[in-house]
JSON list of C-alpha atoms in Angstrom, two decimals:
[
{"chain": "A", "resi": 30, "resn": "MET", "atom": "CA", "xyz": [0.00, -0.10, -0.25]},
{"chain": "A", "resi": 31, "resn": "GLU", "atom": "CA", "xyz": [2.94, 2.50, 0.91]},
{"chain": "A", "resi": 32, "resn": "THR", "atom": "CA", "xyz": [4.22, 1.69, -2.61]},
{"chain": "A", "resi": 33, "resn": "ARG", "atom": "CA", "xyz": [1.39, 2.40, -4.22]},
{"chain": "A", "resi": 34, "resn": "ARG", "atom": "CA", "xyz": [0.69, 5.72, -2.21]},
{"chain": "A", "resi": 35, "resn": "ALA", "atom": "CA", "xyz": [4.60, 6.56, -3.05]},
{"chain": "A", "resi": 36, "resn": "ASP", "atom": "CA", "xyz": [4.05, 6.13, -7.00]},
{"chain": "A", "resi": 37, "resn": "THR", "atom": "CA", "xyz": [1.34, 8.65, -6.40]},
{"chain": "A", "resi": 38, "resn": "ILE", "atom": "CA", "xyz": [2.68, 11.29, -4.67]},
{"chain": "A", "resi": 39, "resn": "ALA", "atom": "CA", "xyz": [5.72, 11.00, -7.00]},
{"chain": "A", "resi": 40, "resn": "LEU", "atom": "CA", "xyz": [3.63, 11.94, -9.81]},
{"chain": "A", "resi": 41, "resn": "GLU", "atom": "CA", "xyz": [1.72, 14.53, -8.05]},
{"chain": "A", "resi": 42, "resn": "LEU", "atom": "CA", "xyz": [5.30, 15.96, -7.24]},
{"chain": "A", "resi": 43, "resn": "GLU", "atom": "CA", "xyz": [6.60, 15.77, -10.75]},
{"chain": "A", "resi": 44, "resn": "ASN", "atom": "CA", "xyz": [3.82, 17.85, -11.89]},
{"chain": "A", "resi": 45, "resn": "MET", "atom": "CA", "xyz": [4.11, 20.20, -9.07]},
{"chain": "A", "resi": 46, "resn": "ILE", "atom": "CA", "xyz": [7.90, 20.59, -10.02]},
{"chain": "A", "resi": 47, "resn": "LEU", "atom": "CA", "xyz": [7.36, 20.53, -14.36]},
{"chain": "A", "resi": 48, "resn": "THR", "atom": "CA", "xyz": [4.79, 22.95, -14.25]},
{"chain": "A", "resi": 49, "resn": "GLY", "atom": "CA", "xyz": [6.79, 25.41, -11.74]},
{"chain": "A", "resi": 50, "resn": "ALA", "atom": "CA", "xyz": [5.05, 24.88, -8.26]},
{"chain": "A", "resi": 51, "resn": "PHE", "atom": "CA", "xyz": [8.65, 24.05, -7.27]},
{"chain": "A", "resi": 52, "resn": "ALA", "atom": "CA", "xyz": [11.36, 26.59, -8.35]},
{"chain": "A", "resi": 53, "resn": "ASP", "atom": "CA", "xyz": [14.63, 25.23, -9.00]},
{"chain": "A", "resi": 54, "resn": "GLY", "atom": "CA", "xyz": [16.66, 24.95, -6.11]},
{"chain": "A", "resi": 55, "resn": "ASP", "atom": "CA", "xyz": [13.69, 24.29, -3.84]},
{"chain": "A", "resi": 56, "resn": "ARG", "atom": "CA", "xyz": [14.12, 22.54, -0.76]},
{"chain": "A", "resi": 57, "resn": "LEU", "atom": "CA", "xyz": [11.43, 19.60, -0.44]},
{"chain": "A", "resi": 58, "resn": "ASN", "atom": "CA", "xyz": [10.37, 19.63, 3.47]},
{"chain": "A", "resi": 59, "resn": "GLU", "atom": "CA", "xyz": [9.83, 15.62, 4.15]},
{"chain": "A", "resi": 60, "resn": "ILE", "atom": "CA", "xyz": [7.89, 16.64, 7.22]},
{"chain": "A", "resi": 61, "resn": "LYS", "atom": "CA", "xyz": [5.79, 19.10, 5.48]},
{"chain": "A", "resi": 62, "resn": "LEU", "atom": "CA", "xyz": [5.14, 16.76, 2.69]},
{"chain": "A", "resi": 63, "resn": "ALA", "atom": "CA", "xyz": [4.11, 13.88, 4.97]},
{"chain": "A", "resi": 64, "resn": "ALA", "atom": "CA", "xyz": [1.67, 16.06, 6.62]},
{"chain": "A", "resi": 65, "resn": "HIS", "atom": "CA", "xyz": [0.36, 17.42, 3.21]},
{"chain": "A", "resi": 66, "resn": "PHE", "atom": "CA", "xyz": [-0.71, 13.92, 1.83]},
{"chain": "A", "resi": 67, "resn": "ASN", "atom": "CA", "xyz": [-1.23, 12.24, 5.07]},
{"chain": "A", "resi": 68, "resn": "VAL", "atom": "CA", "xyz": [1.18, 9.77, 5.31]},
{"chain": "A", "resi": 69, "resn": "SER", "atom": "CA", "xyz": [3.99, 8.75, 6.98]},
{"chain": "A", "resi": 70, "resn": "ARG", "atom": "CA", "xyz": [7.76, 9.72, 6.15]},
{"chain": "A", "resi": 71, "resn": "THR", "atom": "CA", "xyz": [8.47, 6.30, 4.52]},
{"chain": "A", "resi": 72, "resn": "PRO", "atom": "CA", "xyz": [6.29, 6.95, 1.14]},
{"chain": "A", "resi": 73, "resn": "ILE", "atom": "CA", "xyz": [7.90, 10.55, 0.96]},
{"chain": "A", "resi": 74, "resn": "ARG", "atom": "CA", "xyz": [10.94, 9.07, 0.91]},
{"chain": "A", "resi": 75, "resn": "GLU", "atom": "CA", "xyz": [10.42, 6.67, -2.14]},
{"chain": "A", "resi": 76, "resn": "ALA", "atom": "CA", "xyz": [8.76, 9.27, -3.62]},
{"chain": "A", "resi": 77, "resn": "PHE", "atom": "CA", "xyz": [11.97, 11.35, -3.08]},
{"chain": "A", "resi": 78, "resn": "HIS", "atom": "CA", "xyz": [13.69, 8.39, -4.40]},
{"chain": "A", "resi": 79, "resn": "GLN", "atom": "CA", "xyz": [11.80, 8.29, -7.88]},
{"chain": "A", "resi": 80, "resn": "LEU", "atom": "CA", "xyz": [11.91, 11.81, -8.87]},
{"chain": "A", "resi": 81, "resn": "GLY", "atom": "CA", "xyz": [15.99, 11.40, -7.88]},
{"chain": "A", "resi": 82, "resn": "THR", "atom": "CA", "xyz": [15.98, 8.62, -10.50]},
{"chain": "A", "resi": 83, "resn": "ALA", "atom": "CA", "xyz": [14.43, 10.84, -12.76]},
{"chain": "A", "resi": 84, "resn": "GLY", "atom": "CA", "xyz": [16.87, 13.75, -12.28]},
{"chain": "A", "resi": 85, "resn": "LEU", "atom": "CA", "xyz": [14.01, 16.00, -11.05]},
{"chain": "A", "resi": 86, "resn": "VAL", "atom": "CA", "xyz": [15.52, 16.25, -7.32]},
{"chain": "A", "resi": 87, "resn": "GLU", "atom": "CA", "xyz": [18.85, 15.99, -5.59]},
{"chain": "A", "resi": 88, "resn": "GLN", "atom": "CA", "xyz": [19.63, 14.85, -2.19]},
{"chain": "A", "resi": 89, "resn": "ILE", "atom": "CA", "xyz": [22.44, 16.21, -0.49]},
{"chain": "A", "resi": 90, "resn": "PRO", "atom": "CA", "xyz": [23.72, 14.24, 2.49]},
{"chain": "A", "resi": 91, "resn": "ARG", "atom": "CA", "xyz": [23.23, 16.29, 5.80]},
{"chain": "A", "resi": 92, "resn": "ARG", "atom": "CA", "xyz": [21.39, 18.84, 3.99]},
{"chain": "A", "resi": 93, "resn": "GLY", "atom": "CA", "xyz": [18.12, 17.47, 2.32]},
{"chain": "A", "resi": 94, "resn": "VAL", "atom": "CA", "xyz": [16.40, 16.88, -0.78]},
{"chain": "A", "resi": 95, "resn": "PHE", "atom": "CA", "xyz": [16.25, 19.85, -3.44]},
{"chain": "A", "resi": 96, "resn": "VAL", "atom": "CA", "xyz": [14.45, 20.49, -6.88]},
{"chain": "A", "resi": 97, "resn": "ARG", "atom": "CA", "xyz": [16.61, 20.23, -9.62]},
{"chain": "A", "resi": 98, "resn": "HIS", "atom": "CA", "xyz": [15.20, 21.40, -13.46]},
{"chain": "A", "resi": 99, "resn": "PRO", "atom": "CA", "xyz": [17.04, 19.89, -15.95]},
{"chain": "A", "resi": 100, "resn": "GLY", "atom": "CA", "xyz": [18.13, 22.57, -18.68]},
{"chain": "A", "resi": 101, "resn": "PRO", "atom": "CA", "xyz": [17.66, 22.17, -22.25]},
{"chain": "A", "resi": 102, "resn": "MET", "atom": "CA", "xyz": [20.89, 20.87, -23.45]},
{"chain": "A", "resi": 103, "resn": "GLU", "atom": "CA", "xyz": [20.90, 18.08, -21.02]},
{"chain": "A", "resi": 104, "resn": "LEU", "atom": "CA", "xyz": [17.49, 17.13, -21.88]},
{"chain": "A", "resi": 105, "resn": "VAL", "atom": "CA", "xyz": [18.43, 17.41, -25.70]},
{"chain": "A", "resi": 106, "resn": "ALA", "atom": "CA", "xyz": [21.31, 15.04, -25.19]},
{"chain": "A", "resi": 107, "resn": "LEU", "atom": "CA", "xyz": [19.16, 12.84, -23.18]},
{"chain": "A", "resi": 108, "resn": "PHE", "atom": "CA", "xyz": [16.25, 12.47, -25.83]},
{"chain": "A", "resi": 109, "resn": "GLU", "atom": "CA", "xyz": [19.16, 12.13, -28.24]},
{"chain": "A", "resi": 110, "resn": "TYR", "atom": "CA", "xyz": [21.04, 8.86, -26.49]},
{"chain": "A", "resi": 111, "resn": "MET", "atom": "CA", "xyz": [17.68, 7.49, -25.73]},
{"chain": "A", "resi": 112, "resn": "ALA", "atom": "CA", "xyz": [16.58, 7.76, -30.01]},
{"chain": "A", "resi": 113, "resn": "GLU", "atom": "CA", "xyz": [19.74, 5.85, -30.20]},
{"chain": "A", "resi": 114, "resn": "LEU", "atom": "CA", "xyz": [19.20, 3.02, -27.90]},
{"chain": "A", "resi": 115, "resn": "GLU", "atom": "CA", "xyz": [15.60, 2.73, -28.70]},
{"chain": "A", "resi": 116, "resn": "ALA", "atom": "CA", "xyz": [16.63, 2.65, -32.84]},
{"chain": "A", "resi": 117, "resn": "ALA", "atom": "CA", "xyz": [19.23, -0.16, -31.76]},
{"chain": "A", "resi": 118, "resn": "CYS", "atom": "CA", "xyz": [16.49, -2.29, -29.38]},
{"chain": "A", "resi": 119, "resn": "GLY", "atom": "CA", "xyz": [14.11, -2.06, -32.82]},
{"chain": "A", "resi": 120, "resn": "ARG", "atom": "CA", "xyz": [16.91, -3.35, -35.09]},
{"chain": "A", "resi": 121, "resn": "LEU", "atom": "CA", "xyz": [18.06, -6.15, -33.01]},
{"chain": "A", "resi": 122, "resn": "ALA", "atom": "CA", "xyz": [14.26, -7.40, -32.39]},
{"chain": "A", "resi": 123, "resn": "ALA", "atom": "CA", "xyz": [13.08, -7.52, -35.52]},
{"chain": "A", "resi": 124, "resn": "PRO", "atom": "CA", "xyz": [14.46, -10.43, -36.57]},
{"chain": "A", "resi": 125, "resn": "ARG", "atom": "CA", "xyz": [13.97, -11.68, -33.32]},
{"chain": "A", "resi": 126, "resn": "ILE", "atom": "CA", "xyz": [10.69, -10.93, -31.85]},
{"chain": "A", "resi": 127, "resn": "SER", "atom": "CA", "xyz": [8.19, -13.63, -31.07]},
{"chain": "A", "resi": 128, "resn": "GLU", "atom": "CA", "xyz": [4.50, -13.93, -32.54]},
{"chain": "A", "resi": 129, "resn": "SER", "atom": "CA", "xyz": [3.46, -13.63, -29.01]},
{"chain": "A", "resi": 130, "resn": "ALA", "atom": "CA", "xyz": [5.46, -10.61, -28.33]},
{"chain": "A", "resi": 131, "resn": "LEU", "atom": "CA", "xyz": [4.07, -8.70, -31.44]},
{"chain": "A", "resi": 132, "resn": "ALA", "atom": "CA", "xyz": [0.41, -9.94, -30.52]},
{"chain": "A", "resi": 133, "resn": "ALA", "atom": "CA", "xyz": [1.36, -7.90, -27.20]},
{"chain": "A", "resi": 134, "resn": "LEU", "atom": "CA", "xyz": [2.65, -5.12, -28.90]},
{"chain": "A", "resi": 135, "resn": "GLU", "atom": "CA", "xyz": [-0.83, -5.13, -31.42]},
{"chain": "A", "resi": 136, "resn": "ALA", "atom": "CA", "xyz": [-3.20, -5.53, -27.60]},
{"chain": "A", "resi": 137, "resn": "ALA", "atom": "CA", "xyz": [-1.29, -2.78, -26.05]},
{"chain": "A", "resi": 138, "resn": "ASN", "atom": "CA", "xyz": [-1.85, -0.46, -29.30]},
{"chain": "A", "resi": 139, "resn": "ALA", "atom": "CA", "xyz": [-5.48, -1.18, -29.11]},
{"chain": "A", "resi": 140, "resn": "THR", "atom": "CA", "xyz": [-5.63, 0.00, -25.70]},
{"chain": "A", "resi": 141, "resn": "CYS", "atom": "CA", "xyz": [-3.59, 2.74, -26.45]},
{"chain": "A", "resi": 142, "resn": "ALA", "atom": "CA", "xyz": [-6.06, 3.99, -29.43]},
{"chain": "A", "resi": 143, "resn": "GLU", "atom": "CA", "xyz": [-8.86, 3.89, -26.61]},
{"chain": "A", "resi": 144, "resn": "ALA", "atom": "CA", "xyz": [-6.69, 6.19, -24.57]},
{"chain": "A", "resi": 145, "resn": "VAL", "atom": "CA", "xyz": [-6.30, 8.59, -27.82]},
{"chain": "A", "resi": 146, "resn": "ALA", "atom": "CA", "xyz": [-10.26, 8.42, -28.63]},
{"chain": "A", "resi": 147, "resn": "ALA", "atom": "CA", "xyz": [-10.49, 9.60, -24.46]},
{"chain": "A", "resi": 148, "resn": "GLY", "atom": "CA", "xyz": [-7.97, 12.11, -24.76]},
{"chain": "A", "resi": 149, "resn": "ASP", "atom": "CA", "xyz": [-6.28, 10.37, -22.08]},
{"chain": "A", "resi": 150, "resn": "SER", "atom": "CA", "xyz": [-2.84, 11.23, -21.77]},
{"chain": "A", "resi": 151, "resn": "ASP", "atom": "CA", "xyz": [-1.83, 9.52, -18.85]},
{"chain": "A", "resi": 152, "resn": "GLY", "atom": "CA", "xyz": [-4.04, 6.20, -19.65]},
{"chain": "A", "resi": 153, "resn": "TYR", "atom": "CA", "xyz": [-1.90, 6.30, -22.84]},
{"chain": "A", "resi": 154, "resn": "TYR", "atom": "CA", "xyz": [1.53, 6.60, -21.44]},
{"chain": "A", "resi": 155, "resn": "ALA", "atom": "CA", "xyz": [0.82, 3.83, -18.91]},
{"chain": "A", "resi": 156, "resn": "GLU", "atom": "CA", "xyz": [0.34, 1.36, -22.15]},
{"chain": "A", "resi": 157, "resn": "ASN", "atom": "CA", "xyz": [2.86, 3.47, -23.79]},
{"chain": "A", "resi": 158, "resn": "GLU", "atom": "CA", "xyz": [5.34, 2.17, -21.54]},
{"chain": "A", "resi": 159, "resn": "ARG", "atom": "CA", "xyz": [4.38, -1.42, -21.59]},
{"chain": "A", "resi": 160, "resn": "PHE", "atom": "CA", "xyz": [4.79, -1.32, -25.88]},
{"chain": "A", "resi": 161, "resn": "HIS", "atom": "CA", "xyz": [8.24, -0.03, -25.38]},
{"chain": "A", "resi": 162, "resn": "ARG", "atom": "CA", "xyz": [9.41, -2.45, -22.80]},
{"chain": "A", "resi": 163, "resn": "ILE", "atom": "CA", "xyz": [8.00, -5.47, -24.93]},
{"chain": "A", "resi": 164, "resn": "ILE", "atom": "CA", "xyz": [10.63, -4.14, -27.62]},
{"chain": "A", "resi": 165, "resn": "TYR", "atom": "CA", "xyz": [12.84, -3.82, -25.20]},
{"chain": "A", "resi": 166, "resn": "ALA", "atom": "CA", "xyz": [12.92, -7.20, -24.18]},
{"chain": "A", "resi": 167, "resn": "GLU", "atom": "CA", "xyz": [12.63, -9.03, -27.66]},
{"chain": "A", "resi": 168, "resn": "CYS", "atom": "CA", "xyz": [16.00, -7.05, -28.79]},
{"chain": "A", "resi": 169, "resn": "GLY", "atom": "CA", "xyz": [17.84, -10.08, -27.17]},
{"chain": "A", "resi": 170, "resn": "ASN", "atom": "CA", "xyz": [20.44, -8.09, -25.71]},
{"chain": "A", "resi": 171, "resn": "SER", "atom": "CA", "xyz": [20.63, -7.80, -21.83]},
{"chain": "A", "resi": 172, "resn": "TYR", "atom": "CA", "xyz": [23.12, -4.87, -21.60]},
{"chain": "A", "resi": 173, "resn": "LEU", "atom": "CA", "xyz": [21.14, -2.90, -24.21]},
{"chain": "A", "resi": 174, "resn": "GLN", "atom": "CA", "xyz": [18.14, -3.87, -22.30]},
{"chain": "A", "resi": 175, "resn": "ASN", "atom": "CA", "xyz": [19.69, -2.75, -18.75]},
{"chain": "A", "resi": 176, "resn": "ASP", "atom": "CA", "xyz": [20.68, 0.29, -20.40]},
{"chain": "A", "resi": 177, "resn": "VAL", "atom": "CA", "xyz": [17.96, 1.26, -22.04]},
{"chain": "A", "resi": 178, "resn": "GLU", "atom": "CA", "xyz": [15.51, 0.61, -19.02]},
{"chain": "A", "resi": 179, "resn": "ARG", "atom": "CA", "xyz": [17.41, 2.91, -16.97]},
{"chain": "A", "resi": 180, "resn": "LEU", "atom": "CA", "xyz": [17.16, 5.63, -19.34]},
{"chain": "A", "resi": 181, "resn": "HIS", "atom": "CA", "xyz": [13.41, 5.20, -19.90]},
{"chain": "A", "resi": 182, "resn": "LYS", "atom": "CA", "xyz": [13.19, 5.43, -15.93]},
{"chain": "A", "resi": 183, "resn": "ARG", "atom": "CA", "xyz": [14.95, 8.89, -16.12]},
{"chain": "A", "resi": 184, "resn": "LEU", "atom": "CA", "xyz": [13.18, 10.37, -19.13]},
{"chain": "A", "resi": 185, "resn": "LYS", "atom": "CA", "xyz": [9.73, 8.99, -17.82]},
{"chain": "A", "resi": 186, "resn": "PRO", "atom": "CA", "xyz": [8.66, 12.52, -16.83]},
{"chain": "A", "resi": 187, "resn": "PHE", "atom": "CA", "xyz": [9.48, 14.18, -19.88]},
{"chain": "A", "resi": 188, "resn": "ARG", "atom": "CA", "xyz": [7.81, 11.61, -22.34]},
{"chain": "A", "resi": 189, "resn": "ARG", "atom": "CA", "xyz": [4.59, 11.39, -20.16]},
{"chain": "A", "resi": 190, "resn": "MET", "atom": "CA", "xyz": [4.16, 15.45, -20.19]},
{"chain": "A", "resi": 191, "resn": "GLN", "atom": "CA", "xyz": [4.94, 15.88, -23.93]},
{"chain": "A", "resi": 192, "resn": "LEU", "atom": "CA", "xyz": [1.87, 13.56, -24.51]},
{"chain": "A", "resi": 193, "resn": "GLN", "atom": "CA", "xyz": [-0.26, 16.38, -23.53]},
{"chain": "A", "resi": 194, "resn": "LEU", "atom": "CA", "xyz": [0.56, 18.76, -26.52]},
{"chain": "A", "resi": 195, "resn": "ARG", "atom": "CA", "xyz": [-2.41, 18.87, -28.33]},
{"chain": "A", "resi": 196, "resn": "GLY", "atom": "CA", "xyz": [-2.10, 16.49, -31.21]},
{"chain": "A", "resi": 197, "resn": "ARG", "atom": "CA", "xyz": [0.44, 14.24, -30.01]},
{"chain": "A", "resi": 198, "resn": "LEU", "atom": "CA", "xyz": [-1.47, 11.46, -28.93]},
{"chain": "A", "resi": 199, "resn": "ALA", "atom": "CA", "xyz": [-2.72, 10.85, -32.30]},
{"chain": "A", "resi": 200, "resn": "GLN", "atom": "CA", "xyz": [0.89, 11.27, -33.68]},
{"chain": "A", "resi": 201, "resn": "SER", "atom": "CA", "xyz": [2.34, 9.05, -31.42]},
{"chain": "A", "resi": 202, "resn": "MET", "atom": "CA", "xyz": [-0.27, 6.28, -31.85]},
{"chain": "A", "resi": 203, "resn": "ALA", "atom": "CA", "xyz": [0.25, 6.36, -35.90]},
{"chain": "A", "resi": 204, "resn": "GLU", "atom": "CA", "xyz": [3.92, 5.85, -35.32]},
{"chain": "A", "resi": 205, "resn": "HIS", "atom": "CA", "xyz": [3.35, 2.59, -33.12]},
{"chain": "A", "resi": 206, "resn": "LYS", "atom": "CA", "xyz": [1.41, 1.24, -35.97]},
{"chain": "A", "resi": 207, "resn": "GLN", "atom": "CA", "xyz": [4.64, 1.83, -38.12]},
{"chain": "A", "resi": 208, "resn": "ILE", "atom": "CA", "xyz": [6.67, 0.81, -35.51]},
{"chain": "A", "resi": 209, "resn": "VAL", "atom": "CA", "xyz": [4.86, -2.69, -35.13]},
{"chain": "A", "resi": 210, "resn": "ALA", "atom": "CA", "xyz": [4.46, -2.89, -39.47]},
{"chain": "A", "resi": 211, "resn": "ALA", "atom": "CA", "xyz": [8.34, -2.94, -39.33]},
{"chain": "A", "resi": 212, "resn": "LEU", "atom": "CA", "xyz": [8.76, -5.34, -36.78]},
{"chain": "A", "resi": 213, "resn": "THR", "atom": "CA", "xyz": [6.46, -7.80, -38.16]},
{"chain": "A", "resi": 214, "resn": "ALA", "atom": "CA", "xyz": [7.82, -7.48, -41.65]},
{"chain": "A", "resi": 215, "resn": "ALA", "atom": "CA", "xyz": [11.47, -8.35, -39.79]},
{"chain": "A", "resi": 216, "resn": "ASP", "atom": "CA", "xyz": [12.53, -5.05, -41.45]},
{"chain": "A", "resi": 217, "resn": "GLY", "atom": "CA", "xyz": [15.73, -3.58, -38.94]},
{"chain": "A", "resi": 218, "resn": "ASP", "atom": "CA", "xyz": [16.48, -0.87, -40.46]},
{"chain": "A", "resi": 219, "resn": "ALA", "atom": "CA", "xyz": [12.83, 0.22, -40.89]},
{"chain": "A", "resi": 220, "resn": "ALA", "atom": "CA", "xyz": [12.11, -0.15, -37.09]},
{"chain": "A", "resi": 221, "resn": "ALA", "atom": "CA", "xyz": [15.39, 1.47, -36.02]},
{"chain": "A", "resi": 222, "resn": "ALA", "atom": "CA", "xyz": [14.37, 4.29, -37.94]},
{"chain": "A", "resi": 223, "resn": "ILE", "atom": "CA", "xyz": [10.77, 5.01, -36.85]},
{"chain": "A", "resi": 224, "resn": "LEU", "atom": "CA", "xyz": [11.84, 4.42, -33.23]},
{"chain": "A", "resi": 225, "resn": "ARG", "atom": "CA", "xyz": [14.78, 6.77, -33.55]},
{"chain": "A", "resi": 226, "resn": "ASP", "atom": "CA", "xyz": [12.37, 9.14, -34.79]},
{"chain": "A", "resi": 227, "resn": "HIS", "atom": "CA", "xyz": [9.55, 8.54, -32.65]},
{"chain": "A", "resi": 228, "resn": "VAL", "atom": "CA", "xyz": [11.59, 9.25, -29.32]},
{"chain": "A", "resi": 229, "resn": "ALA", "atom": "CA", "xyz": [13.72, 12.14, -31.15]},
{"chain": "A", "resi": 230, "resn": "VAL", "atom": "CA", "xyz": [10.05, 14.04, -31.63]},
{"chain": "A", "resi": 231, "resn": "GLN", "atom": "CA", "xyz": [9.64, 13.55, -27.87]},
{"chain": "A", "resi": 232, "resn": "GLY", "atom": "CA", "xyz": [12.80, 15.85, -27.06]},
{"chain": "A", "resi": 233, "resn": "GLU", "atom": "CA", "xyz": [11.70, 18.33, -29.60]},
{"chain": "A", "resi": 234, "resn": "LYS", "atom": "CA", "xyz": [8.00, 18.49, -28.55]},
{"chain": "A", "resi": 235, "resn": "PHE", "atom": "CA", "xyz": [8.86, 18.68, -24.91]},
{"chain": "A", "resi": 236, "resn": "HIS", "atom": "CA", "xyz": [10.76, 21.53, -25.35]},
{"chain": "A", "resi": 237, "resn": "HIS", "atom": "CA", "xyz": [7.80, 23.39, -26.82]},
{"chain": "A", "resi": 238, "resn": "LEU", "atom": "CA", "xyz": [5.59, 21.89, -23.85]},
{"chain": "A", "resi": 239, "resn": "LEU", "atom": "CA", "xyz": [8.60, 23.51, -21.43]},
{"chain": "A", "resi": 240, "resn": "ALA", "atom": "CA", "xyz": [8.15, 26.78, -23.27]},
{"chain": "A", "resi": 241, "resn": "GLY", "atom": "CA", "xyz": [4.36, 27.13, -22.19]},
{"chain": "A", "resi": 242, "resn": "LEU", "atom": "CA", "xyz": [4.99, 25.82, -19.23]},
{"chain": "A", "resi": 243, "resn": "LYS", "atom": "CA", "xyz": [7.10, 28.79, -18.17]},
{"chain": "A", "resi": 244, "resn": "GLN", "atom": "CA", "xyz": [4.97, 31.33, -19.92]},
{"chain": "A", "resi": 245, "resn": "VAL", "atom": "CA", "xyz": [1.93, 29.70, -17.47]},
{"chain": "A", "resi": 246, "resn": "ALA", "atom": "CA", "xyz": [4.51, 30.04, -14.43]},
{"chain": "A", "resi": 247, "resn": "GLU", "atom": "CA", "xyz": [5.61, 33.73, -15.51]}
]
């Protein structure tokens, strides 16, 4: 129960950080937040750990936990690296992916399509995570899978937030269909190219979102 509560708190704090409710360098008070969310300090600490994994806070020994807003250049570099890792996963997965995994991708896309119809960006992202993790697992390379999983966690808040941009859900859904088609055809080069563009666009789109959030905060 505390783990699930920590997930919810981490999501709320993440939204507050990304929308400017907390400024860069703000100290997050563990006791006050525990009182605010009406929980013990344990789920707050777990939420801090999740935010730290995403690079949104920095825990400094004997000083506390501080908000950290990644700079534009850092985000660009991270998304470029993520795009290349996902492209590699797609290229390797194309000749190796199982029929059951292809069926799972189709099922994930069907659920994503329902979220698009409902305009549910958070619901879409939850299924989008499953979609990408299936591809990671099917690449057949545990070293690559571990690296891409770690970076996926690091970029999760930013990949989720950019889906709120107008038109992005439908665009992402169309790209998912192209990815499945390439994997089904065992076309590694096509799968790599589509996945690279799919992730790289997210970085670009997020910068537009970041600019909009900055205007709202101001």
